[in-house]
């Protein structure tokens, strides 16, 4: 598991996927979310705008990242 630092208190899921390098474009994130490929805290998430806070874990396939505050 990798840690991804954020500056502010929350970040949207679509933004985190790009920041973590799990996707290149927002359209790619949207497609993966619609297909149920992304999990937040071990639950399937389909909303690109889901607000994440430090401590949340996001999984895409074998990749897992955890949100941490800077």
PDB file of C-alpha atoms in Angstrom:
ATOM      1  CA  UNK A   1       0.000   0.000   0.000  1.00  0.00           C
ATOM      2  CA  UNK A   2       1.186   3.484  -0.922  1.00  0.00           C
ATOM      3  CA  UNK A   3       0.361   6.712   0.819  1.00  0.00           C
ATOM      4  CA  UNK A   4      -0.899   9.739  -1.114  1.00  0.00           C
ATOM      5  CA  UNK A   5      -0.581  13.077   0.649  1.00  0.00           C
ATOM      6  CA  UNK A   6      -3.253  15.739   0.317  1.00  0.00           C
ATOM      7  CA  UNK A   7      -2.946  19.380   1.377  1.00  0.00           C
ATOM      8  CA  UNK A   8      -6.529  20.052   2.342  1.00  0.00           C
ATOM      9  CA  UNK A   9      -8.980  18.109   4.476  1.00  0.00           C
ATOM     10  CA  UNK A  10     -10.723  16.293   1.616  1.00  0.00           C
ATOM     11  CA  UNK A  11     -10.182  15.268  -1.995  1.00  0.00           C
ATOM     12  CA  UNK A  12     -12.611  13.911  -4.581  1.00  0.00           C
ATOM     13  CA  UNK A  13     -12.144  10.299  -5.613  1.00  0.00           C
ATOM     14  CA  UNK A  14     -11.607  11.150  -9.292  1.00  0.00           C
ATOM     15  CA  UNK A  15      -8.888  13.643  -8.350  1.00  0.00           C
ATOM     16  CA  UNK A  16      -7.180  11.128  -6.074  1.00  0.00           C
ATOM     17  CA  UNK A  17      -7.105   8.484  -8.791  1.00  0.00           C
ATOM     18  CA  UNK A  18      -5.267  10.942 -11.058  1.00  0.00           C
ATOM     19  CA  UNK A  19      -2.977  12.228  -8.286  1.00  0.00           C
ATOM     20  CA  UNK A  20      -1.983   8.679  -7.338  1.00  0.00           C
ATOM     21  CA  UNK A  21      -1.259   7.812 -10.976  1.00  0.00           C
ATOM     22  CA  UNK A  22      -3.900   5.097 -11.068  1.00  0.00           C
ATOM     23  CA  UNK A  23      -5.552   6.736 -14.099  1.00  0.00           C
ATOM     24  CA  UNK A  24      -4.381   9.302 -16.640  1.00  0.00           C
ATOM     25  CA  UNK A  25      -7.646  11.085 -17.405  1.00  0.00           C
ATOM     26  CA  UNK A  26     -10.970  11.828 -15.754  1.00  0.00           C
ATOM     27  CA  UNK A  27     -12.767   9.854 -18.449  1.00  0.00           C
ATOM     28  CA  UNK A  28     -10.747   6.769 -17.536  1.00  0.00           C
ATOM     29  CA  UNK A  29     -11.651   7.236 -13.859  1.00  0.00           C
ATOM     30  CA  UNK A  30     -15.331   7.633 -14.747  1.00  0.00           C
ATOM     31  CA  UNK A  31     -15.336   4.406 -16.789  1.00  0.00           C
ATOM     32  CA  UNK A  32     -13.604   2.387 -14.057  1.00  0.00           C
ATOM     33  CA  UNK A  33     -16.001   3.705 -11.432  1.00  0.00           C
ATOM     34  CA  UNK A  34     -19.057   2.903 -13.573  1.00  0.00           C
ATOM     35  CA  UNK A  35     -17.740  -0.652 -14.029  1.00  0.00           C
ATOM     36  CA  UNK A  36     -17.387  -1.107 -10.249  1.00  0.00           C
ATOM     37  CA  UNK A  37     -13.613  -1.507 -10.430  1.00  0.00           C
ATOM     38  CA  UNK A  38     -12.805   0.943  -7.600  1.00  0.00           C
ATOM     39  CA  UNK A  39     -13.206   0.275  -3.886  1.00  0.00           C
ATOM     40  CA  UNK A  40     -13.121   2.795  -1.049  1.00  0.00           C
ATOM     41  CA  UNK A  41     -12.561   1.278   2.374  1.00  0.00           C
ATOM     42  CA  UNK A  42     -13.285  -2.189   0.927  1.00  0.00           C
ATOM     43  CA  UNK A  43     -16.655  -1.192  -0.576  1.00  0.00           C
ATOM     44  CA  UNK A  44     -17.348  -0.689  -4.291  1.00  0.00           C
ATOM     45  CA  UNK A  45     -17.703   3.010  -5.104  1.00  0.00           C
ATOM     46  CA  UNK A  46     -19.235   4.411  -8.286  1.00  0.00           C
ATOM     47  CA  UNK A  47     -19.249   8.153  -7.507  1.00  0.00           C
ATOM     48  CA  UNK A  48     -16.331  10.128  -8.947  1.00  0.00           C
ATOM     49  CA  UNK A  49     -17.161  13.021  -6.608  1.00  0.00           C
ATOM     50  CA  UNK A  50     -16.995  10.954  -3.406  1.00  0.00           C
ATOM     51  CA  UNK A  51     -15.162  13.008  -0.795  1.00  0.00           C
ATOM     52  CA  UNK A  52     -12.175  11.230   0.737  1.00  0.00           C
ATOM     53  CA  UNK A  53     -10.488  12.132   4.010  1.00  0.00           C
ATOM     54  CA  UNK A  54      -7.161  11.105   5.548  1.00  0.00           C
ATOM     55  CA  UNK A  55      -7.309   7.441   6.500  1.00  0.00           C
ATOM     56  CA  UNK A  56      -9.480   6.370   3.557  1.00  0.00           C
ATOM     57  CA  UNK A  57      -8.115   3.523   1.439  1.00  0.00           C
ATOM     58  CA  UNK A  58      -8.734   3.287  -2.288  1.00  0.00           C
ATOM     59  CA  UNK A  59      -8.174   0.084  -4.260  1.00  0.00           C
ATOM     60  CA  UNK A  60      -8.027  -0.402  -8.014  1.00  0.00           C
ATOM     61  CA  UNK A  61      -7.081  -3.941  -8.912  1.00  0.00           C
ATOM     62  CA  UNK A  62      -3.919  -4.839  -6.984  1.00  0.00           C
ATOM     63  CA  UNK A  63      -3.079  -1.171  -6.306  1.00  0.00           C
ATOM     64  CA  UNK A  64      -4.064   0.208  -2.909  1.00  0.00           C
ATOM     65  CA  UNK A  65      -3.442   3.772  -1.762  1.00  0.00           C
ATOM     66  CA  UNK A  66      -4.203   5.455   1.522  1.00  0.00           C
ATOM     67  CA  UNK A  67      -5.022   9.127   1.868  1.00  0.00           C
ATOM     68  CA  UNK A  68      -2.801  10.955   4.372  1.00  0.00           C
ATOM     69  CA  UNK A  69      -2.665  14.601   5.433  1.00  0.00           C
ATOM     70  CA  UNK A  70       0.429  16.596   4.594  1.00  0.00           C
TER      71      UNK A  70
END
